């Protein structure tokens, strides 16, 4: 009798062992263990401005470097509108799993909070509470550019010439920007405030359409991000008068700063770009993202591309970037208040 039941018992034991082995294998390959393989699917990098603008131009070299060096598949998704707020809101409401990044800017994470909330307005996200800072990517100056025909017709060959013309013709100069709240907009508002001039602000959905209209003569001037105007300046399709940074740009060392060209001490309005994710990203994923992005930013390939477009590569820790964002919000809150800038 014992022998009669021994064979089924051995069969049950073998089946149990097989099931235990399968369960162990499934456990190892389950989502709770998948972080070790991160990233195992494409990462979406939301650029909250159109393709071809400075924000997009800063994102592309990073995308290429991460693919070439790490085999990370980063897909750039341009979501322009509302001064970068549309794209930023998308990321703020995404899952904090490391697969959605935002190319944040001085607009989305510096200017927009004071600009859109003055007078009781509200942003659809909190630039501090709703995001995880990963790293500051690059900084760059803006550049004051004019339509060459407009400049020639009105004998404008310097910043002081523009100031004199604007004072004599209040409201007759059209000033394009890449959107409300962008550094391009605020550079112009600060200039108007400090020079006591009035120019009509015309916000666009990004720098490329604004620059296109500027070259066509549909608008007169713009305080554009240097990367999106640099080739047009070199070709003569735009006339550059000065940069908005505290120091001259290595890309155009003969181009003065606005502060020195117009005797406006304290004038400075630069742009920056950095990678952030949604709030509450896991520490291990955040550390991996930060490490790999910093390595990409400091690579010879990315540095060369950034310097060629007039941008200065940075790369810092999440904690350093978080402190930087807080300082930028404080700085631009003061500028918005003093300049009287508003959303048009």
mmCIF file of C-alpha atoms in Angstrom:
data_model
loop_
_atom_site.group_PDB
_atom_site.id
_atom_site.type_symbol
_atom_site.label_atom_id
_atom_site.label_comp_id
_atom_site.label_asym_id
_atom_site.label_seq_id
_atom_site.Cartn_x
_atom_site.Cartn_y
_atom_site.Cartn_z
ATOM 1 C CA UNK A 1 0.000 0.000 0.000
ATOM 2 C CA UNK A 2 2.818 2.312 0.826
ATOM 3 C CA UNK A 3 4.410 1.661 -2.551
ATOM 4 C CA UNK A 4 1.090 2.234 -4.306
ATOM 5 C CA UNK A 5 0.945 5.900 -3.053
ATOM 6 C CA UNK A 6 4.667 6.751 -3.226
ATOM 7 C CA UNK A 7 4.674 7.600 -6.936
ATOM 8 C CA UNK A 8 1.871 10.243 -6.769
ATOM 9 C CA UNK A 9 3.575 11.820 -3.749
ATOM 10 C CA UNK A 10 6.868 12.123 -5.639
ATOM 11 C CA UNK A 11 4.988 13.663 -8.587
ATOM 12 C CA UNK A 12 3.306 16.231 -6.305
ATOM 13 C CA UNK A 13 6.675 17.110 -4.802
ATOM 14 C CA UNK A 14 8.166 17.705 -8.244
ATOM 15 C CA UNK A 15 5.221 19.880 -9.276
ATOM 16 C CA UNK A 16 5.491 21.883 -6.047
ATOM 17 C CA UNK A 17 9.202 22.436 -6.597
ATOM 18 C CA UNK A 18 8.543 23.582 -10.159
ATOM 19 C CA UNK A 19 5.858 25.993 -9.003
ATOM 20 C CA UNK A 20 8.145 27.411 -6.323
ATOM 21 C CA UNK A 21 10.880 27.895 -8.901
ATOM 22 C CA UNK A 22 8.489 29.632 -11.289
ATOM 23 C CA UNK A 23 7.230 31.881 -8.511
ATOM 24 C CA UNK A 24 10.804 32.799 -7.629
ATOM 25 C CA UNK A 25 11.562 33.652 -11.267
ATOM 26 C CA UNK A 26 8.408 35.749 -11.572
ATOM 27 C CA UNK A 27 9.283 37.590 -8.383
ATOM 28 C CA UNK A 28 12.690 38.525 -9.757
ATOM 29 C CA UNK A 29 11.148 39.852 -12.963
ATOM 30 C CA UNK A 30 8.192 41.624 -11.330
ATOM 31 C CA UNK A 31 7.830 45.446 -11.396
ATOM 32 C CA UNK A 32 9.002 45.731 -7.782
ATOM 33 C CA UNK A 33 12.458 44.601 -8.940
ATOM 34 C CA UNK A 34 12.472 46.432 -12.273
ATOM 35 C CA UNK A 35 14.155 49.545 -10.874
ATOM 36 C CA UNK A 36 17.515 47.855 -11.200
ATOM 37 C CA UNK A 37 17.054 47.915 -14.985
ATOM 38 C CA UNK A 38 15.917 51.548 -15.116
ATOM 39 C CA UNK A 39 15.365 52.887 -17.651
ATOM 40 C CA UNK A 40 13.820 49.942 -19.494
ATOM 41 C CA UNK A 41 11.552 52.057 -21.703
ATOM 42 C CA UNK A 42 11.758 55.504 -23.376
ATOM 43 C CA UNK A 43 11.965 58.614 -21.197
ATOM 44 C CA UNK A 44 9.695 61.485 -22.238
ATOM 45 C CA UNK A 45 11.410 64.878 -22.079
ATOM 46 C CA UNK A 46 8.754 67.586 -22.294
ATOM 47 C CA UNK A 47 10.096 70.799 -23.830
ATOM 48 C CA UNK A 48 7.497 73.508 -23.094
ATOM 49 C CA UNK A 49 8.433 75.580 -26.156
ATOM 50 C CA UNK A 50 8.467 74.888 -29.929
ATOM 51 C CA UNK A 51 11.169 72.979 -31.784
ATOM 52 C CA UNK A 52 14.000 75.226 -32.930
ATOM 53 C CA UNK A 53 13.939 77.553 -29.915
ATOM 54 C CA UNK A 54 16.656 77.854 -27.284
ATOM 55 C CA UNK A 55 15.007 75.406 -24.872
ATOM 56 C CA UNK A 56 14.727 72.813 -27.620
ATOM 57 C CA UNK A 57 18.285 73.511 -28.810
ATOM 58 C CA UNK A 58 19.622 72.863 -25.315
ATOM 59 C CA UNK A 59 17.659 69.604 -25.044
ATOM 60 C CA UNK A 60 18.821 68.008 -28.315
ATOM 61 C CA UNK A 61 22.539 67.533 -27.512
ATOM 62 C CA UNK A 62 21.596 65.877 -24.195
ATOM 63 C CA UNK A 63 19.214 63.550 -26.000
ATOM 64 C CA UNK A 64 21.950 62.491 -28.436
ATOM 65 C CA UNK A 65 24.603 62.035 -25.763
ATOM 66 C CA UNK A 66 22.407 59.862 -23.521
ATOM 67 C CA UNK A 67 21.532 57.643 -26.485
ATOM 68 C CA UNK A 68 25.109 57.358 -27.744
ATOM 69 C CA UNK A 69 26.773 56.779 -24.381
ATOM 70 C CA UNK A 70 24.123 55.052 -22.250
ATOM 71 C CA UNK A 71 21.605 53.753 -24.803
ATOM 72 C CA UNK A 72 18.938 55.782 -22.987
ATOM 73 C CA UNK A 73 16.063 56.453 -25.363
ATOM 74 C CA UNK A 74 14.921 59.995 -24.561
ATOM 75 C CA UNK A 75 12.018 61.247 -26.673
ATOM 76 C CA UNK A 76 11.590 65.020 -26.884
ATOM 77 C CA UNK A 77 7.954 66.136 -26.759
ATOM 78 C CA UNK A 78 7.409 69.824 -27.577
ATOM 79 C CA UNK A 79 4.377 71.212 -25.723
ATOM 80 C CA UNK A 80 4.435 75.014 -26.191
ATOM 81 C CA UNK A 81 2.037 77.600 -24.822
ATOM 82 C CA UNK A 82 1.292 79.917 -21.885
ATOM 83 C CA UNK A 83 4.928 80.844 -21.313
ATOM 84 C CA UNK A 84 5.872 77.209 -20.726
ATOM 85 C CA UNK A 85 3.042 76.534 -18.281
ATOM 86 C CA UNK A 86 1.253 73.970 -20.467
ATOM 87 C CA UNK A 87 4.256 71.661 -20.683
ATOM 88 C CA UNK A 88 5.176 72.186 -17.045
ATOM 89 C CA UNK A 89 1.683 71.246 -15.893
ATOM 90 C CA UNK A 90 1.844 68.004 -17.882
ATOM 91 C CA UNK A 91 4.993 66.936 -16.040
ATOM 92 C CA UNK A 92 3.722 68.112 -12.656
ATOM 93 C CA UNK A 93 0.754 65.749 -13.019
ATOM 94 C CA UNK A 94 2.778 62.776 -14.326
ATOM 95 C CA UNK A 95 3.797 59.679 -12.366
ATOM 96 C CA UNK A 96 7.100 60.188 -10.476
ATOM 97 C CA UNK A 97 8.680 57.052 -11.936
ATOM 98 C CA UNK A 98 11.590 58.680 -13.757
ATOM 99 C CA UNK A 99 10.024 58.337 -17.199
ATOM 100 C CA UNK A 100 8.817 61.933 -17.535
ATOM 101 C CA UNK A 101 11.170 64.914 -17.400
ATOM 102 C CA UNK A 102 10.677 68.627 -18.034
ATOM 103 C CA UNK A 103 13.239 70.952 -19.557
ATOM 104 C CA UNK A 104 12.478 73.684 -17.053
ATOM 105 C CA UNK A 105 13.490 77.274 -17.654
ATOM 106 C CA UNK A 106 13.818 80.574 -15.874
ATOM 107 C CA UNK A 107 10.246 81.186 -17.052
ATOM 108 C CA UNK A 108 8.575 78.044 -15.715
ATOM 109 C CA UNK A 109 10.610 77.929 -12.494
ATOM 110 C CA UNK A 110 11.561 81.528 -11.821
ATOM 111 C CA UNK A 111 9.401 84.181 -13.434
ATOM 112 C CA UNK A 112 5.948 82.677 -13.889
ATOM 113 C CA UNK A 113 5.053 82.306 -10.210
ATOM 114 C CA UNK A 114 5.232 86.038 -9.379
ATOM 115 C CA UNK A 115 4.063 87.098 -12.848
ATOM 116 C CA UNK A 116 0.923 84.963 -13.036
ATOM 117 C CA UNK A 117 -0.084 85.204 -9.371
ATOM 118 C CA UNK A 118 0.069 88.970 -8.986
ATOM 119 C CA UNK A 119 -3.391 90.421 -8.699
ATOM 120 C CA UNK A 120 -4.887 87.172 -7.459
ATOM 121 C CA UNK A 121 -4.004 84.959 -10.430
ATOM 122 C CA UNK A 122 -2.947 81.332 -10.094
ATOM 123 C CA UNK A 123 -0.527 78.908 -11.718
ATOM 124 C CA UNK A 124 -1.736 75.357 -12.473
ATOM 125 C CA UNK A 125 1.283 74.031 -10.571
ATOM 126 C CA UNK A 126 3.697 74.972 -7.794
ATOM 127 C CA UNK A 127 7.255 75.270 -9.195
ATOM 128 C CA UNK A 128 8.732 74.039 -5.900
ATOM 129 C CA UNK A 129 6.217 71.587 -4.399
ATOM 130 C CA UNK A 130 5.158 69.856 -7.632
ATOM 131 C CA UNK A 131 8.609 69.017 -9.027
ATOM 132 C CA UNK A 132 11.820 67.154 -8.221
ATOM 133 C CA UNK A 133 14.897 69.144 -9.316
ATOM 134 C CA UNK A 134 17.467 66.907 -11.027
ATOM 135 C CA UNK A 135 20.191 69.163 -12.447
ATOM 136 C CA UNK A 136 20.808 72.628 -13.887
ATOM 137 C CA UNK A 137 21.861 72.070 -17.500
ATOM 138 C CA UNK A 138 23.017 75.403 -18.946
ATOM 139 C CA UNK A 139 22.908 79.177 -18.638
ATOM 140 C CA UNK A 140 22.987 81.721 -21.438
ATOM 141 C CA UNK A 141 22.436 85.404 -22.163
ATOM 142 C CA UNK A 142 19.651 86.923 -24.152
ATOM 143 C CA UNK A 143 20.533 89.255 -26.998
ATOM 144 C CA UNK A 144 18.811 92.452 -28.113
ATOM 145 C CA UNK A 145 18.140 92.007 -31.835
ATOM 146 C CA UNK A 146 16.394 94.247 -34.349
ATOM 147 C CA UNK A 147 14.947 93.853 -37.795
ATOM 148 C CA UNK A 148 17.770 95.291 -39.978
ATOM 149 C CA UNK A 149 15.397 97.353 -42.148
ATOM 150 C CA UNK A 150 13.725 98.857 -39.083
ATOM 151 C CA UNK A 151 17.153 99.717 -37.660
ATOM 152 C CA UNK A 152 18.417 101.254 -40.915
ATOM 153 C CA UNK A 153 15.231 103.247 -41.553
ATOM 154 C CA UNK A 154 15.401 104.842 -38.089
ATOM 155 C CA UNK A 155 19.204 105.133 -37.795
ATOM 156 C CA UNK A 156 19.380 102.762 -34.830
ATOM 157 C CA UNK A 157 22.919 101.441 -34.460
ATOM 158 C CA UNK A 158 23.282 101.254 -30.687
ATOM 159 C CA UNK A 159 21.280 100.664 -27.529
ATOM 160 C CA UNK A 160 21.233 104.406 -26.848
ATOM 161 C CA UNK A 161 19.853 105.017 -30.351
ATOM 162 C CA UNK A 162 16.997 102.588 -29.605
ATOM 163 C CA UNK A 163 16.265 104.255 -26.262
ATOM 164 C CA UNK A 164 16.157 107.704 -27.884
ATOM 165 C CA UNK A 165 13.852 106.510 -30.663
ATOM 166 C CA UNK A 166 11.509 104.699 -28.248
ATOM 167 C CA UNK A 167 11.251 107.778 -26.025
ATOM 168 C CA UNK A 168 10.356 109.958 -29.012
ATOM 169 C CA UNK A 169 7.887 107.397 -30.345
ATOM 170 C CA UNK A 170 6.102 105.819 -27.367
ATOM 171 C CA UNK A 171 4.053 102.790 -28.350
ATOM 172 C CA UNK A 172 5.394 102.694 -31.918
ATOM 173 C CA UNK A 173 8.033 100.005 -31.290
ATOM 174 C CA UNK A 174 6.767 96.423 -31.273
ATOM 175 C CA UNK A 175 8.659 94.063 -28.964
ATOM 176 C CA UNK A 176 8.236 90.351 -29.686
ATOM 177 C CA UNK A 177 8.745 87.617 -27.104
ATOM 178 C CA UNK A 178 8.516 83.833 -26.906
ATOM 179 C CA UNK A 179 5.565 84.152 -24.533
ATOM 180 C CA UNK A 180 4.362 85.757 -21.328
ATOM 181 C CA UNK A 181 6.705 85.154 -18.420
ATOM 182 C CA UNK A 182 9.690 83.984 -20.430
ATOM 183 C CA UNK A 183 13.127 85.469 -19.871
ATOM 184 C CA UNK A 184 12.755 87.105 -23.285
ATOM 185 C CA UNK A 185 9.607 88.902 -22.112
ATOM 186 C CA UNK A 186 11.105 89.896 -18.766
ATOM 187 C CA UNK A 187 14.366 91.124 -20.306
ATOM 188 C CA UNK A 188 12.264 93.544 -22.332
ATOM 189 C CA UNK A 189 10.107 94.584 -19.379
ATOM 190 C CA UNK A 190 13.190 95.268 -17.255
ATOM 191 C CA UNK A 191 14.667 97.299 -20.111
ATOM 192 C CA UNK A 192 11.472 99.344 -20.488
ATOM 193 C CA UNK A 193 11.339 99.971 -16.747
ATOM 194 C CA UNK A 194 14.971 101.059 -16.429
ATOM 195 C CA UNK A 195 14.957 103.237 -19.581
ATOM 196 C CA UNK A 196 11.531 104.800 -18.995
ATOM 197 C CA UNK A 197 10.313 103.728 -22.429
ATOM 198 C CA UNK A 198 7.065 102.202 -23.653
ATOM 199 C CA UNK A 199 7.123 99.481 -26.310
ATOM 200 C CA UNK A 200 4.205 97.220 -27.223
ATOM 201 C CA UNK A 201 4.741 93.618 -26.108
ATOM 202 C CA UNK A 202 3.667 90.944 -28.608
ATOM 203 C CA UNK A 203 3.869 87.441 -27.066
ATOM 204 C CA UNK A 204 4.286 84.421 -29.361
ATOM 205 C CA UNK A 205 4.100 80.677 -28.714
ATOM 206 C CA UNK A 206 7.848 80.256 -28.633
ATOM 207 C CA UNK A 207 10.929 81.921 -30.051
ATOM 208 C CA UNK A 208 10.948 80.474 -33.621
ATOM 209 C CA UNK A 209 7.666 82.092 -34.792
ATOM 210 C CA UNK A 210 8.652 85.361 -33.106
ATOM 211 C CA UNK A 211 12.067 85.378 -34.797
ATOM 212 C CA UNK A 212 10.436 84.544 -38.150
ATOM 213 C CA UNK A 213 8.159 87.563 -37.826
ATOM 214 C CA UNK A 214 11.082 89.718 -36.673
ATOM 215 C CA UNK A 215 13.118 88.850 -39.784
ATOM 216 C CA UNK A 216 10.044 89.456 -41.948
ATOM 217 C CA UNK A 217 9.605 92.936 -40.489
ATOM 218 C CA UNK A 218 6.273 92.230 -38.818
ATOM 219 C CA UNK A 219 7.784 93.188 -35.449
ATOM 220 C CA UNK A 220 10.691 95.507 -34.669
ATOM 221 C CA UNK A 221 12.819 94.185 -31.810
ATOM 222 C CA UNK A 222 13.270 91.195 -29.523
ATOM 223 C CA UNK A 223 15.364 90.175 -26.517
ATOM 224 C CA UNK A 224 15.896 86.663 -27.836
ATOM 225 C CA UNK A 225 17.766 83.717 -26.320
ATOM 226 C CA UNK A 226 21.169 83.763 -28.007
ATOM 227 C CA UNK A 227 21.068 80.156 -29.373
ATOM 228 C CA UNK A 228 17.933 80.736 -31.454
ATOM 229 C CA UNK A 229 19.242 83.996 -32.974
ATOM 230 C CA UNK A 230 22.967 83.330 -33.293
ATOM 231 C CA UNK A 231 22.942 82.051 -36.882
ATOM 232 C CA UNK A 232 20.601 84.841 -38.030
ATOM 233 C CA UNK A 233 22.939 87.412 -36.473
ATOM 234 C CA UNK A 234 25.931 85.893 -38.259
ATOM 235 C CA UNK A 235 24.037 85.846 -41.569
ATOM 236 C CA UNK A 236 22.957 89.478 -41.210
ATOM 237 C CA UNK A 237 19.240 88.715 -41.109
ATOM 238 C CA UNK A 238 19.094 90.164 -37.581
ATOM 239 C CA UNK A 239 20.964 93.151 -36.176
ATOM 240 C CA UNK A 240 22.383 92.600 -32.670
ATOM 241 C CA UNK A 241 22.970 95.550 -30.361
ATOM 242 C CA UNK A 242 23.896 94.020 -26.983
ATOM 243 C CA UNK A 243 23.611 91.012 -24.672
ATOM 244 C CA UNK A 244 21.556 91.040 -21.479
ATOM 245 C CA UNK A 245 24.094 89.312 -19.216
ATOM 246 C CA UNK A 246 26.403 90.979 -16.691
ATOM 247 C CA UNK A 247 29.425 89.962 -18.788
ATOM 248 C CA UNK A 248 30.011 89.791 -22.529
ATOM 249 C CA UNK A 249 29.332 86.510 -24.296
ATOM 250 C CA UNK A 250 32.344 84.491 -25.556
ATOM 251 C CA UNK A 251 30.287 83.819 -28.698
ATOM 252 C CA UNK A 252 30.258 87.585 -29.508
ATOM 253 C CA UNK A 253 33.073 89.200 -27.493
ATOM 254 C CA UNK A 254 32.740 92.492 -29.411
ATOM 255 C CA UNK A 255 29.047 92.801 -28.509
ATOM 256 C CA UNK A 256 28.601 94.974 -25.380
ATOM 257 C CA UNK A 257 26.295 94.264 -22.486
ATOM 258 C CA UNK A 258 23.209 96.440 -22.175
ATOM 259 C CA UNK A 259 24.506 97.689 -18.817
ATOM 260 C CA UNK A 260 27.683 99.058 -20.360
ATOM 261 C CA UNK A 261 26.217 100.127 -23.710
ATOM 262 C CA UNK A 262 23.463 102.263 -22.180
ATOM 263 C CA UNK A 263 24.989 103.046 -18.786
ATOM 264 C CA UNK A 264 22.372 100.935 -16.985
ATOM 265 C CA UNK A 265 24.225 99.473 -13.996
ATOM 266 C CA UNK A 266 22.392 96.501 -12.525
ATOM 267 C CA UNK A 267 20.667 95.500 -15.741
ATOM 268 C CA UNK A 268 20.911 91.710 -16.103
ATOM 269 C CA UNK A 269 18.398 89.198 -17.485
ATOM 270 C CA UNK A 270 19.870 85.827 -18.341
ATOM 271 C CA UNK A 271 18.245 82.500 -19.173
ATOM 272 C CA UNK A 272 18.826 79.044 -17.761
ATOM 273 C CA UNK A 273 17.566 75.544 -18.433
ATOM 274 C CA UNK A 274 17.418 72.486 -16.192
ATOM 275 C CA UNK A 275 15.877 69.032 -15.919
ATOM 276 C CA UNK A 276 13.154 68.396 -13.339
ATOM 277 C CA UNK A 277 10.747 65.513 -12.790
ATOM 278 C CA UNK A 278 7.433 65.244 -10.946
ATOM 279 C CA UNK A 279 7.458 65.547 -7.149
ATOM 280 C CA UNK A 280 8.346 62.510 -5.016
ATOM 281 C CA UNK A 281 10.670 60.708 -7.410
ATOM 282 C CA UNK A 282 12.336 57.662 -5.758
ATOM 283 C CA UNK A 283 15.813 58.452 -4.416
ATOM 284 C CA UNK A 284 17.566 55.718 -6.417
ATOM 285 C CA UNK A 285 16.065 56.871 -9.720
ATOM 286 C CA UNK A 286 16.762 60.533 -8.906
ATOM 287 C CA UNK A 287 20.399 59.734 -8.117
ATOM 288 C CA UNK A 288 20.801 57.752 -11.338
ATOM 289 C CA UNK A 289 19.202 60.502 -13.440
ATOM 290 C CA UNK A 290 21.344 63.168 -11.806
ATOM 291 C CA UNK A 291 24.578 61.205 -12.230
ATOM 292 C CA UNK A 292 24.003 60.350 -15.879
ATOM 293 C CA UNK A 293 22.754 63.810 -16.844
ATOM 294 C CA UNK A 294 25.724 65.511 -15.176
ATOM 295 C CA UNK A 295 28.079 63.181 -17.053
ATOM 296 C CA UNK A 296 26.332 64.016 -20.332
ATOM 297 C CA UNK A 297 26.463 67.772 -19.672
ATOM 298 C CA UNK A 298 30.204 67.551 -18.950
ATOM 299 C CA UNK A 299 30.957 65.409 -21.999
ATOM 300 C CA UNK A 300 33.173 66.941 -24.675
ATOM 301 C CA UNK A 301 30.438 66.589 -27.302
ATOM 302 C CA UNK A 302 27.735 68.437 -25.351
ATOM 303 C CA UNK A 303 30.127 71.133 -24.100
ATOM 304 C CA UNK A 304 31.242 71.842 -27.657
ATOM 305 C CA UNK A 305 27.663 72.181 -28.902
ATOM 306 C CA UNK A 306 26.610 74.418 -25.998
ATOM 307 C CA UNK A 307 29.575 76.759 -26.303
ATOM 308 C CA UNK A 308 28.992 77.037 -30.065
ATOM 309 C CA UNK A 309 25.443 78.280 -29.438
ATOM 310 C CA UNK A 310 26.570 80.723 -26.741
ATOM 311 C CA UNK A 311 25.425 78.645 -23.757
ATOM 312 C CA UNK A 312 27.497 77.810 -20.678
ATOM 313 C CA UNK A 313 27.153 74.163 -19.517
ATOM 314 C CA UNK A 314 26.612 73.734 -15.758
ATOM 315 C CA UNK A 315 25.524 70.426 -14.190
ATOM 316 C CA UNK A 316 24.905 70.373 -10.420
ATOM 317 C CA UNK A 317 23.293 68.207 -7.739
ATOM 318 C CA UNK A 318 19.541 68.024 -7.066
ATOM 319 C CA UNK A 319 20.022 69.883 -3.766
ATOM 320 C CA UNK A 320 22.044 72.634 -5.432
ATOM 321 C CA UNK A 321 19.474 72.974 -8.205
ATOM 322 C CA UNK A 322 16.636 73.150 -5.667
ATOM 323 C CA UNK A 323 18.345 76.041 -3.862
ATOM 324 C CA UNK A 324 19.012 77.737 -7.209
ATOM 325 C CA UNK A 325 15.310 77.600 -8.151
ATOM 326 C CA UNK A 326 14.275 79.134 -4.821
ATOM 327 C CA UNK A 327 16.782 81.966 -5.292
ATOM 328 C CA UNK A 328 15.545 82.592 -8.847
ATOM 329 C CA UNK A 329 11.923 82.870 -7.722
ATOM 330 C CA UNK A 330 12.946 85.410 -5.076
ATOM 331 C CA UNK A 331 14.987 87.387 -7.614
ATOM 332 C CA UNK A 332 12.261 87.544 -10.264
ATOM 333 C CA UNK A 333 9.535 88.305 -7.742
ATOM 334 C CA UNK A 334 11.403 91.529 -7.051
ATOM 335 C CA UNK A 335 11.916 92.278 -10.757
ATOM 336 C CA UNK A 336 8.251 91.653 -11.612
ATOM 337 C CA UNK A 337 7.131 93.943 -8.805
ATOM 338 C CA UNK A 338 9.562 96.760 -9.648
ATOM 339 C CA UNK A 339 8.994 96.620 -13.408
ATOM 340 C CA UNK A 340 5.213 96.396 -13.203
ATOM 341 C CA UNK A 341 5.250 93.565 -15.739
ATOM 342 C CA UNK A 342 1.963 91.830 -16.440
ATOM 343 C CA UNK A 343 0.555 89.013 -18.535
ATOM 344 C CA UNK A 344 -0.701 90.471 -21.846
#
